[in-house]
């Protein structure tokens, strides 16, 4: 008879699962530090009453930024973010993804703590702080693939990576209502203080608990270490030479880039502008807007974890090839987002608008179990750099989308917001077509340096397949 409790405890104490759990909370903090301004900016620019000494009532704002200025502020983060994508991937492969991941979040957290003070010096200083925050947070997504390349065996790759990435949605889900509550009860500055302190606590935990690879982990069991070494190889002394020209000549790489860009366009549109949309068009107050803005991310966080489990199961049981599974999940998600984003644009009630946005976001998260892990399929040793490349292009959407929306939405009308949602829907359609044609999950020829390595790679693949059953125990 199977010892269920023992099996559960063994699963919970596996070091790679602890790495995934802490990565989950890492991305949780990445996004609370990023989206806190989306809620705070509403409070920072909102009118409130002040009773003067003579008894008269005055309506004032802490910051009188118009829509274009708000759009510039919200997009400024990505000017710094885009600069460190490839550098983050390269550093992750060179000096270790765990170090770079933790350091990027730590600096961003410290900058959040000083944001309220620096904001008082004017919009120029405030924008500069956001750019610097983006610069340091930009390393997080690329370098995490360096962590997965050493900790995630192929048959668990999607599940572990998707679970880690889902922390970003949970962070967003909690940040929207929590920041709305903080703004209402404690003032907008408390948003930056609280999110910064929580992130610093996580950083200390990460640096203590997570090592660069299993070989350096003092708490890992011999069984788990042996399993990971058989599945992944001993990467302690691995030296990687990146074939940069081949990256940019590869259509499977471009399929990932295009999918990442299209997904991020819609995601960043919602991420930065949804509270404003709720406030201006659906007429919810800041607290209600923050709560309702969190609903899509609740669905996304659950859907992404389900998607990760389903993808690995379909691949492991040979229902489809890995390439077919990636395409089914990515293209199916994008087509669903096309339908529901455009439906949200033309919905006549607040309930239907929120429902369609939630469905678009939730079903769209299935794409993250495809393109965001695809780098590890086509070139495991180059995955962190490839994530840096795809996220560089995808970050342009974070710069462009809020600015485009800021230029379109001048009168707070539903017709203006309709254009914003339709643009996102059409980009999803394009992404589905491009990824469906060009994506692949086969290890690319340029990722295998010579015939000896190819033969060794084939032998390793056999070992990995033979260890699938063992992975269920460890």
CSV table of C-alpha atoms in Angstrom, one decimal:
chain,number,residue,atom,x,y,z
A,1,UNK,CA,0.0,0.0,0.0
A,2,UNK,CA,1.4,3.4,-1.0
A,3,UNK,CA,2.3,5.8,1.8
A,4,UNK,CA,0.4,8.8,0.6
A,5,UNK,CA,1.5,11.1,3.4
A,6,UNK,CA,5.1,10.1,2.8
A,7,UNK,CA,4.8,10.7,-1.0
A,8,UNK,CA,3.3,14.1,-0.4
A,9,UNK,CA,6.0,15.1,2.1
A,10,UNK,CA,8.7,13.8,-0.3
A,11,UNK,CA,7.2,15.9,-3.1
A,12,UNK,CA,7.0,19.0,-1.0
A,13,UNK,CA,10.6,18.7,0.2
A,14,UNK,CA,12.2,18.1,-3.2
A,15,UNK,CA,14.6,20.9,-3.8
A,16,UNK,CA,13.5,21.6,-7.3
A,17,UNK,CA,10.0,22.1,-6.1
A,18,UNK,CA,11.2,24.5,-3.4
A,19,UNK,CA,13.1,26.4,-6.1
A,20,UNK,CA,9.8,26.6,-8.1
A,21,UNK,CA,7.9,27.7,-5.0
A,22,UNK,CA,10.3,30.5,-4.3
A,23,UNK,CA,10.4,31.4,-8.0
A,24,UNK,CA,6.6,31.7,-7.8
A,25,UNK,CA,6.9,34.2,-4.9
A,26,UNK,CA,9.7,35.9,-6.8
A,27,UNK,CA,7.5,36.6,-9.7
A,28,UNK,CA,4.8,37.6,-7.3
A,29,UNK,CA,7.0,40.4,-6.1
A,30,UNK,CA,8.2,41.3,-9.6
A,31,UNK,CA,4.6,42.1,-10.4
A,32,UNK,CA,3.5,43.8,-7.2
A,33,UNK,CA,6.5,46.1,-7.6
A,34,UNK,CA,5.5,46.7,-11.2
A,35,UNK,CA,1.7,47.1,-11.1
A,36,UNK,CA,1.5,49.1,-7.9
A,37,UNK,CA,1.8,52.3,-9.9
A,38,UNK,CA,-1.1,51.4,-12.1
A,39,UNK,CA,-3.3,51.7,-9.0
A,40,UNK,CA,-1.3,54.4,-7.2
A,41,UNK,CA,-1.4,56.8,-10.2
A,42,UNK,CA,-5.2,56.9,-10.0
A,43,UNK,CA,-4.9,58.0,-6.4
A,44,UNK,CA,-2.0,60.3,-7.0
A,45,UNK,CA,-4.0,62.3,-9.7
A,46,UNK,CA,-7.5,62.1,-8.1
A,47,UNK,CA,-9.3,65.1,-6.8
A,48,UNK,CA,-9.9,65.3,-3.1
A,49,UNK,CA,-11.3,68.0,-0.8
A,50,UNK,CA,-9.3,70.2,1.5
A,51,UNK,CA,-10.9,72.7,3.9
A,52,UNK,CA,-8.9,75.9,4.0
A,53,UNK,CA,-8.2,78.0,7.0
A,54,UNK,CA,-11.1,80.4,6.1
A,55,UNK,CA,-13.5,77.4,6.0
A,56,UNK,CA,-13.8,77.2,2.2
A,57,UNK,CA,-13.6,73.9,0.5
A,58,UNK,CA,-11.1,73.4,-2.3
A,59,UNK,CA,-10.5,70.5,-4.7
A,60,UNK,CA,-6.9,69.6,-5.1
A,61,UNK,CA,-4.6,66.9,-6.6
A,62,UNK,CA,-1.3,65.7,-5.4
A,63,UNK,CA,-0.1,65.5,-9.0
A,64,UNK,CA,-2.0,67.2,-12.0
A,65,UNK,CA,-0.8,64.8,-14.7
A,66,UNK,CA,-3.0,64.6,-17.8
A,67,UNK,CA,-3.6,61.3,-19.8
A,68,UNK,CA,-0.5,61.7,-22.0
A,69,UNK,CA,1.7,62.3,-19.0
A,70,UNK,CA,0.2,59.3,-17.2
A,71,UNK,CA,0.8,57.1,-20.3
A,72,UNK,CA,4.4,58.3,-20.4
A,73,UNK,CA,4.9,57.6,-16.7
A,74,UNK,CA,3.3,54.1,-17.0
A,75,UNK,CA,5.4,53.2,-20.0
A,76,UNK,CA,8.7,54.7,-18.7
A,77,UNK,CA,9.4,51.5,-16.6
A,78,UNK,CA,9.8,49.7,-19.9
A,79,UNK,CA,12.5,52.0,-21.2
A,80,UNK,CA,14.8,50.7,-18.6
A,81,UNK,CA,13.3,47.2,-18.7
A,82,UNK,CA,14.1,46.7,-22.4
A,83,UNK,CA,17.8,47.5,-21.9
A,84,UNK,CA,18.7,44.6,-19.7
A,85,UNK,CA,16.8,41.7,-21.3
A,86,UNK,CA,19.7,40.2,-23.3
A,87,UNK,CA,22.2,41.3,-20.6
A,88,UNK,CA,20.1,39.5,-18.0
A,89,UNK,CA,20.0,36.3,-20.1
A,90,UNK,CA,23.8,36.5,-20.7
A,91,UNK,CA,24.5,37.2,-17.0
A,92,UNK,CA,22.3,34.3,-16.0
A,93,UNK,CA,24.2,31.9,-18.2
A,94,UNK,CA,27.6,33.4,-17.2
A,95,UNK,CA,27.4,33.9,-13.4
A,96,UNK,CA,24.2,32.2,-12.4
A,97,UNK,CA,20.5,32.9,-12.8
A,98,UNK,CA,19.7,32.6,-9.1
A,99,UNK,CA,22.1,35.5,-8.2
A,100,UNK,CA,20.9,37.8,-11.0
A,101,UNK,CA,17.2,37.0,-10.3
A,102,UNK,CA,17.5,37.9,-6.6
A,103,UNK,CA,19.6,41.0,-7.2
A,104,UNK,CA,17.3,42.4,-9.8
A,105,UNK,CA,14.3,42.2,-7.4
A,106,UNK,CA,16.2,43.5,-4.4
A,107,UNK,CA,17.3,46.7,-6.1
A,108,UNK,CA,13.8,47.3,-7.5
A,109,UNK,CA,12.3,46.8,-4.0
A,110,UNK,CA,14.7,49.4,-2.5
A,111,UNK,CA,13.8,51.9,-5.2
A,112,UNK,CA,10.2,51.4,-4.4
A,113,UNK,CA,10.8,52.4,-0.8
A,114,UNK,CA,12.2,55.8,-1.9
A,115,UNK,CA,9.7,56.4,-4.7
A,116,UNK,CA,7.2,58.6,-2.6
A,117,UNK,CA,10.0,60.9,-1.5
A,118,UNK,CA,11.5,61.2,-5.0
A,119,UNK,CA,8.1,61.8,-6.7
A,120,UNK,CA,7.9,65.1,-4.8
A,121,UNK,CA,10.8,66.4,-7.0
A,122,UNK,CA,8.6,66.4,-10.1
A,123,UNK,CA,7.6,64.3,-13.0
A,124,UNK,CA,11.1,64.1,-14.5
A,125,UNK,CA,12.6,62.6,-11.4
A,126,UNK,CA,9.7,60.2,-11.0
A,127,UNK,CA,10.0,59.0,-14.6
A,128,UNK,CA,13.8,58.5,-14.1
A,129,UNK,CA,13.2,56.3,-11.0
A,130,UNK,CA,10.7,54.2,-12.9
A,131,UNK,CA,13.3,53.7,-15.8
A,132,UNK,CA,15.9,52.6,-13.3
A,133,UNK,CA,13.5,50.2,-11.7
A,134,UNK,CA,12.8,48.7,-15.1
A,135,UNK,CA,16.5,48.4,-15.7
A,136,UNK,CA,17.0,46.2,-12.7
A,137,UNK,CA,13.8,44.2,-13.0
A,138,UNK,CA,14.5,43.6,-16.7
A,139,UNK,CA,17.0,40.8,-15.8
A,140,UNK,CA,14.4,38.7,-14.0
A,141,UNK,CA,12.5,36.9,-16.8
A,142,UNK,CA,15.6,36.0,-18.9
A,143,UNK,CA,17.8,34.8,-16.1
A,144,UNK,CA,15.1,32.5,-14.6
A,145,UNK,CA,15.6,30.2,-17.6
A,146,UNK,CA,19.2,29.8,-16.5
A,147,UNK,CA,17.8,28.5,-13.2
A,148,UNK,CA,15.3,26.1,-15.0
A,149,UNK,CA,18.1,24.8,-17.3
A,150,UNK,CA,19.8,23.5,-14.1
A,151,UNK,CA,16.8,22.6,-12.0
A,152,UNK,CA,13.9,21.5,-14.3
A,153,UNK,CA,14.1,18.1,-15.9
A,154,UNK,CA,12.5,18.0,-19.4
A,155,UNK,CA,9.5,16.0,-18.4
A,156,UNK,CA,8.7,18.5,-15.7
A,157,UNK,CA,9.9,21.6,-17.5
A,158,UNK,CA,6.5,23.1,-18.4
A,159,UNK,CA,5.0,22.4,-15.0
A,160,UNK,CA,7.8,23.9,-13.0
A,161,UNK,CA,8.3,27.0,-15.2
A,162,UNK,CA,4.6,27.6,-15.5
A,163,UNK,CA,4.1,27.4,-11.8
A,164,UNK,CA,6.9,29.9,-11.3
A,165,UNK,CA,5.5,32.3,-13.9
A,166,UNK,CA,2.0,32.1,-12.5
A,167,UNK,CA,3.3,34.0,-9.5
A,168,UNK,CA,3.2,37.1,-11.6
A,169,UNK,CA,-0.5,36.7,-12.1
A,170,UNK,CA,-1.1,36.0,-8.4
A,171,UNK,CA,1.0,39.1,-7.6
A,172,UNK,CA,-1.1,41.2,-10.0
A,173,UNK,CA,-4.3,39.7,-8.7
A,174,UNK,CA,-3.4,40.6,-5.1
A,175,UNK,CA,-1.7,43.9,-5.9
A,176,UNK,CA,-4.7,45.5,-7.6
A,177,UNK,CA,-7.2,45.2,-4.7
A,178,UNK,CA,-4.6,45.5,-2.0
A,179,UNK,CA,-3.1,48.6,-3.4
A,180,UNK,CA,-6.5,50.1,-3.8
A,181,UNK,CA,-7.2,49.4,-0.2
A,182,UNK,CA,-3.9,50.8,0.9
A,183,UNK,CA,-4.5,54.0,-1.1
A,184,UNK,CA,-7.9,54.5,0.4
A,185,UNK,CA,-7.0,53.7,4.0
A,186,UNK,CA,-3.3,54.7,4.3
A,187,UNK,CA,-2.6,57.0,1.4
A,188,UNK,CA,-1.0,56.2,-2.0
A,189,UNK,CA,2.6,56.3,-0.6
A,190,UNK,CA,1.9,53.3,1.6
A,191,UNK,CA,1.6,51.2,-1.7
A,192,UNK,CA,5.3,51.7,-2.4
A,193,UNK,CA,6.4,51.1,1.2
A,194,UNK,CA,4.5,47.9,1.7
A,195,UNK,CA,5.3,46.2,-1.6
A,196,UNK,CA,9.0,47.2,-1.2
A,197,UNK,CA,9.3,45.7,2.3
A,198,UNK,CA,7.6,42.4,1.3
A,199,UNK,CA,9.9,42.1,-1.7
A,200,UNK,CA,13.0,42.6,0.5
A,201,UNK,CA,11.9,39.8,2.9
A,202,UNK,CA,11.5,37.5,-0.1
A,203,UNK,CA,15.0,38.4,-1.4
A,204,UNK,CA,16.7,37.4,1.8
A,205,UNK,CA,14.8,34.0,1.7
A,206,UNK,CA,15.8,33.4,-1.9
A,207,UNK,CA,19.5,34.1,-1.4
A,208,UNK,CA,19.6,31.7,1.6
A,209,UNK,CA,17.6,28.9,0.1
A,210,UNK,CA,18.3,28.8,-3.6
A,211,UNK,CA,21.6,27.7,-5.1
A,212,UNK,CA,22.8,28.0,-8.7
A,213,UNK,CA,22.5,24.3,-9.4
A,214,UNK,CA,21.8,21.0,-7.6
A,215,UNK,CA,25.5,20.3,-7.1
A,216,UNK,CA,25.8,23.3,-4.8
A,217,UNK,CA,22.7,22.6,-2.8
A,218,UNK,CA,23.7,21.3,0.7
A,219,UNK,CA,20.1,20.1,1.4
A,220,UNK,CA,19.4,18.1,-1.7
A,221,UNK,CA,19.1,14.3,-1.3
A,222,UNK,CA,21.5,11.9,-3.2
A,223,UNK,CA,18.5,10.5,-5.1
A,224,UNK,CA,17.2,13.8,-6.3
A,225,UNK,CA,20.8,15.0,-7.2
A,226,UNK,CA,21.4,11.7,-9.2
A,227,UNK,CA,18.1,12.1,-11.0
A,228,UNK,CA,18.7,15.7,-12.0
A,229,UNK,CA,22.2,14.9,-13.2
A,230,UNK,CA,20.9,12.0,-15.3
A,231,UNK,CA,18.1,14.2,-16.7
A,232,UNK,CA,20.1,17.4,-17.3
A,233,UNK,CA,23.8,16.5,-17.1
A,234,UNK,CA,26.4,18.0,-14.8
A,235,UNK,CA,26.3,21.7,-15.8
A,236,UNK,CA,28.6,22.9,-13.0
A,237,UNK,CA,31.5,23.6,-15.3
A,238,UNK,CA,29.5,24.1,-18.5
A,239,UNK,CA,30.9,26.8,-20.9
A,240,UNK,CA,28.4,28.1,-23.4
A,241,UNK,CA,29.3,29.9,-26.6
A,242,UNK,CA,26.2,31.6,-28.0
A,243,UNK,CA,25.7,31.5,-31.8
A,244,UNK,CA,24.2,35.0,-32.1
A,245,UNK,CA,23.8,35.1,-35.9
A,246,UNK,CA,22.0,31.8,-35.8
A,247,UNK,CA,19.5,33.1,-33.3
A,248,UNK,CA,18.3,35.8,-35.6
A,249,UNK,CA,18.2,33.6,-38.7
A,250,UNK,CA,16.0,30.9,-37.0
A,251,UNK,CA,12.3,31.0,-37.7
A,252,UNK,CA,11.4,29.0,-34.6
A,253,UNK,CA,13.1,31.7,-32.6
A,254,UNK,CA,11.1,34.4,-34.4
A,255,UNK,CA,7.9,32.4,-33.8
A,256,UNK,CA,8.6,32.7,-30.0
A,257,UNK,CA,9.5,36.4,-30.4
A,258,UNK,CA,6.3,37.2,-32.3
A,259,UNK,CA,4.1,35.2,-29.9
A,260,UNK,CA,5.8,36.9,-26.9
A,261,UNK,CA,5.3,40.4,-28.4
A,262,UNK,CA,1.6,39.8,-29.2
A,263,UNK,CA,0.8,38.3,-25.8
A,264,UNK,CA,2.5,41.1,-24.0
A,265,UNK,CA,0.7,43.8,-25.9
A,266,UNK,CA,-2.7,42.7,-24.6
A,267,UNK,CA,-1.2,41.8,-21.2
A,268,UNK,CA,0.4,45.2,-20.7
A,269,UNK,CA,-2.6,47.0,-22.0
A,270,UNK,CA,-4.6,45.4,-19.2
A,271,UNK,CA,-1.8,45.5,-16.7
A,272,UNK,CA,-1.2,49.3,-16.9
A,273,UNK,CA,-4.6,50.6,-17.9
A,274,UNK,CA,-7.3,48.3,-16.6
A,275,UNK,CA,-7.8,50.3,-13.3
A,276,UNK,CA,-8.1,53.5,-15.3
A,277,UNK,CA,-10.5,51.9,-17.7
A,278,UNK,CA,-12.6,50.7,-14.8
A,279,UNK,CA,-12.6,54.1,-13.2
A,280,UNK,CA,-13.3,56.2,-16.3
A,281,UNK,CA,-15.6,54.1,-18.4
A,282,UNK,CA,-17.3,51.7,-16.0
A,283,UNK,CA,-17.4,54.3,-13.3
A,284,UNK,CA,-16.0,52.2,-10.4
A,285,UNK,CA,-14.2,53.9,-7.6
A,286,UNK,CA,-10.5,53.2,-7.0
A,287,UNK,CA,-11.2,50.4,-4.4
A,288,UNK,CA,-13.8,48.7,-6.6
A,289,UNK,CA,-11.6,49.2,-9.7
A,290,UNK,CA,-8.7,47.6,-8.0
A,291,UNK,CA,-10.7,44.6,-6.9
A,292,UNK,CA,-12.4,44.0,-10.3
A,293,UNK,CA,-9.1,44.5,-12.1
A,294,UNK,CA,-7.7,41.6,-10.1
A,295,UNK,CA,-10.3,39.1,-11.3
A,296,UNK,CA,-8.7,38.3,-14.7
A,297,UNK,CA,-5.4,37.6,-13.0
A,298,UNK,CA,-7.0,35.2,-10.5
A,299,UNK,CA,-8.3,33.2,-13.5
A,300,UNK,CA,-4.9,33.5,-15.3
A,301,UNK,CA,-2.9,32.2,-12.2
A,302,UNK,CA,-5.1,29.1,-12.0
A,303,UNK,CA,-5.3,28.5,-15.7
A,304,UNK,CA,-1.5,28.7,-16.2
A,305,UNK,CA,-0.8,26.1,-13.5
A,306,UNK,CA,-3.4,23.8,-15.1
A,307,UNK,CA,-1.9,24.4,-18.5
A,308,UNK,CA,1.6,23.5,-17.3
A,309,UNK,CA,0.4,20.2,-15.9
A,310,UNK,CA,-1.7,19.4,-19.0
A,311,UNK,CA,1.2,20.2,-21.4
A,312,UNK,CA,3.7,17.9,-19.6
A,313,UNK,CA,1.1,15.1,-19.4
A,314,UNK,CA,0.3,15.3,-23.1
A,315,UNK,CA,4.0,15.3,-24.0
A,316,UNK,CA,4.9,12.5,-21.5
A,317,UNK,CA,2.1,10.2,-22.6
A,318,UNK,CA,2.9,10.8,-26.3
A,319,UNK,CA,-0.6,12.0,-27.3
A,320,UNK,CA,1.1,14.6,-29.4
A,321,UNK,CA,4.6,15.7,-30.2
A,322,UNK,CA,6.1,18.5,-28.2
A,323,UNK,CA,5.8,20.8,-31.2
A,324,UNK,CA,2.1,20.0,-31.7
A,325,UNK,CA,1.3,20.6,-28.0
A,326,UNK,CA,3.1,24.0,-28.0
A,327,UNK,CA,1.1,25.0,-31.1
A,328,UNK,CA,-2.2,23.8,-29.8
A,329,UNK,CA,-1.9,25.7,-26.5
A,330,UNK,CA,-0.4,28.9,-28.0
A,331,UNK,CA,-2.6,29.2,-31.1
A,332,UNK,CA,-5.8,28.1,-29.2
A,333,UNK,CA,-5.1,30.7,-26.5
A,334,UNK,CA,-4.4,33.5,-29.0
A,335,UNK,CA,-7.6,32.8,-31.0
A,336,UNK,CA,-9.6,32.8,-27.8
A,337,UNK,CA,-8.1,36.1,-26.9
A,338,UNK,CA,-8.9,37.5,-30.3
A,339,UNK,CA,-12.6,36.6,-29.9
A,340,UNK,CA,-13.0,37.8,-26.3
A,341,UNK,CA,-11.0,41.0,-26.5
A,342,UNK,CA,-13.0,42.2,-29.5
A,343,UNK,CA,-16.2,41.0,-27.6
A,344,UNK,CA,-15.2,43.1,-24.6
A,345,UNK,CA,-14.8,46.1,-26.9
A,346,UNK,CA,-18.4,45.9,-28.1
A,347,UNK,CA,-20.0,44.7,-24.8
A,348,UNK,CA,-22.8,47.0,-23.7
A,349,UNK,CA,-22.7,46.3,-19.9
A,350,UNK,CA,-20.0,46.4,-17.3
A,351,UNK,CA,-20.7,42.8,-16.4
A,352,UNK,CA,-20.1,41.6,-19.9
A,353,UNK,CA,-17.1,43.7,-20.4
A,354,UNK,CA,-15.4,42.3,-17.3
A,355,UNK,CA,-16.5,38.8,-18.2
A,356,UNK,CA,-15.0,38.9,-21.7
A,357,UNK,CA,-11.8,40.5,-20.4
A,358,UNK,CA,-11.5,37.8,-17.8
A,359,UNK,CA,-12.1,35.0,-20.3
A,360,UNK,CA,-9.5,36.6,-22.7
A,361,UNK,CA,-7.0,36.8,-19.9
A,362,UNK,CA,-7.7,33.4,-18.4
A,363,UNK,CA,-7.6,31.4,-21.7
A,364,UNK,CA,-4.7,33.5,-22.9
A,365,UNK,CA,-2.5,32.3,-20.0
A,366,UNK,CA,-2.4,28.9,-21.8
A,367,UNK,CA,-0.1,30.4,-24.3
A,368,UNK,CA,2.5,30.9,-21.5
A,369,UNK,CA,2.8,27.1,-21.2
A,370,UNK,CA,3.8,27.2,-24.9
A,371,UNK,CA,6.0,30.1,-26.1
A,372,UNK,CA,7.5,31.0,-22.7
A,373,UNK,CA,9.0,27.5,-22.3
A,374,UNK,CA,9.7,27.0,-26.0
A,375,UNK,CA,13.2,28.5,-25.5
A,376,UNK,CA,14.2,25.5,-23.4
A,377,UNK,CA,13.0,23.1,-26.1
A,378,UNK,CA,14.9,24.4,-29.0
A,379,UNK,CA,18.2,25.3,-27.3
A,380,UNK,CA,18.4,24.5,-23.5
A,381,UNK,CA,21.9,25.8,-23.0
A,382,UNK,CA,21.0,29.1,-24.7
A,383,UNK,CA,17.5,29.4,-23.2
A,384,UNK,CA,18.2,32.4,-20.9
A,385,UNK,CA,19.7,34.4,-23.8
A,386,UNK,CA,16.8,33.5,-26.1
A,387,UNK,CA,14.3,34.6,-23.4
A,388,UNK,CA,16.2,37.8,-23.2
A,389,UNK,CA,15.9,38.3,-27.0
A,390,UNK,CA,12.2,37.5,-27.1
A,391,UNK,CA,11.4,39.6,-24.0
A,392,UNK,CA,13.4,42.5,-25.5
A,393,UNK,CA,11.0,42.6,-28.5
A,394,UNK,CA,8.0,41.9,-26.2
A,395,UNK,CA,8.9,44.8,-24.0
A,396,UNK,CA,8.4,47.2,-26.9
A,397,UNK,CA,4.7,46.4,-26.5
A,398,UNK,CA,5.0,47.6,-22.9
A,399,UNK,CA,6.4,50.8,-24.1
A,400,UNK,CA,4.1,51.3,-27.1
A,401,UNK,CA,0.7,49.9,-25.8
A,402,UNK,CA,0.2,52.4,-22.9
A,403,UNK,CA,1.4,55.3,-25.0
A,404,UNK,CA,-0.9,54.4,-27.9
A,405,UNK,CA,-3.8,54.0,-25.5
A,406,UNK,CA,-3.0,57.3,-23.9
A,407,UNK,CA,-3.1,59.0,-27.3
A,408,UNK,CA,-6.3,57.3,-28.3
A,409,UNK,CA,-8.2,57.8,-25.0
A,410,UNK,CA,-8.6,61.5,-24.7
A,411,UNK,CA,-12.3,61.9,-23.7
A,412,UNK,CA,-12.7,58.7,-21.6
A,413,UNK,CA,-15.3,57.4,-24.0
A,414,UNK,CA,-16.2,53.8,-24.6
A,415,UNK,CA,-15.6,54.3,-28.4
A,416,UNK,CA,-12.0,55.2,-27.7
A,417,UNK,CA,-11.4,52.2,-25.4
A,418,UNK,CA,-13.1,50.0,-28.1
A,419,UNK,CA,-10.2,50.9,-30.4
A,420,UNK,CA,-7.7,49.9,-27.7
A,421,UNK,CA,-9.2,46.5,-27.2
A,422,UNK,CA,-9.6,45.8,-30.9
A,423,UNK,CA,-5.9,46.5,-31.6
A,424,UNK,CA,-5.0,43.9,-28.9
A,425,UNK,CA,-7.5,41.4,-30.5
A,426,UNK,CA,-6.1,41.7,-34.0
A,427,UNK,CA,-2.5,41.3,-32.7
A,428,UNK,CA,-3.4,38.0,-31.0
A,429,UNK,CA,-4.8,36.8,-34.4
A,430,UNK,CA,-1.6,37.6,-36.1
A,431,UNK,CA,0.4,35.9,-33.4
A,432,UNK,CA,-1.6,32.7,-33.7
A,433,UNK,CA,-1.0,32.5,-37.4
A,434,UNK,CA,2.7,33.2,-37.3
A,435,UNK,CA,3.4,30.8,-34.4
A,436,UNK,CA,1.2,28.1,-36.0
A,437,UNK,CA,3.3,28.3,-39.2
A,438,UNK,CA,6.9,28.6,-37.8
A,439,UNK,CA,7.1,27.3,-34.3
A,440,UNK,CA,9.1,24.2,-33.4
A,441,UNK,CA,10.1,22.3,-30.3
A,442,UNK,CA,13.0,20.3,-31.8
A,443,UNK,CA,16.5,21.1,-30.7
A,444,UNK,CA,17.9,23.3,-33.4
A,445,UNK,CA,21.0,22.4,-35.4
A,446,UNK,CA,22.8,25.5,-34.2
A,447,UNK,CA,22.2,24.4,-30.6
A,448,UNK,CA,24.3,21.2,-31.1
A,449,UNK,CA,27.9,22.1,-31.7
A,450,UNK,CA,29.3,18.9,-33.2
A,451,UNK,CA,28.6,15.3,-34.1
A,452,UNK,CA,29.9,13.9,-30.8
A,453,UNK,CA,27.6,16.3,-28.9
A,454,UNK,CA,24.7,15.2,-31.2
A,455,UNK,CA,25.3,11.5,-30.4
A,456,UNK,CA,25.6,12.4,-26.7
A,457,UNK,CA,22.5,14.4,-26.9
A,458,UNK,CA,20.6,11.5,-28.4
A,459,UNK,CA,21.9,9.2,-25.7
A,460,UNK,CA,20.8,11.7,-23.0
A,461,UNK,CA,17.4,12.0,-24.6
A,462,UNK,CA,17.0,8.2,-24.2
A,463,UNK,CA,18.1,8.4,-20.6
A,464,UNK,CA,15.6,11.3,-19.9
A,465,UNK,CA,12.8,9.2,-21.4
A,466,UNK,CA,13.8,6.2,-19.3
A,467,UNK,CA,13.8,8.4,-16.1
A,468,UNK,CA,10.2,9.7,-16.6
A,469,UNK,CA,8.7,7.1,-14.3
A,470,UNK,CA,11.5,7.8,-11.8
A,471,UNK,CA,10.6,11.5,-11.9
A,472,UNK,CA,7.1,10.8,-10.7
A,473,UNK,CA,8.7,9.4,-7.5
A,474,UNK,CA,11.3,12.2,-7.0
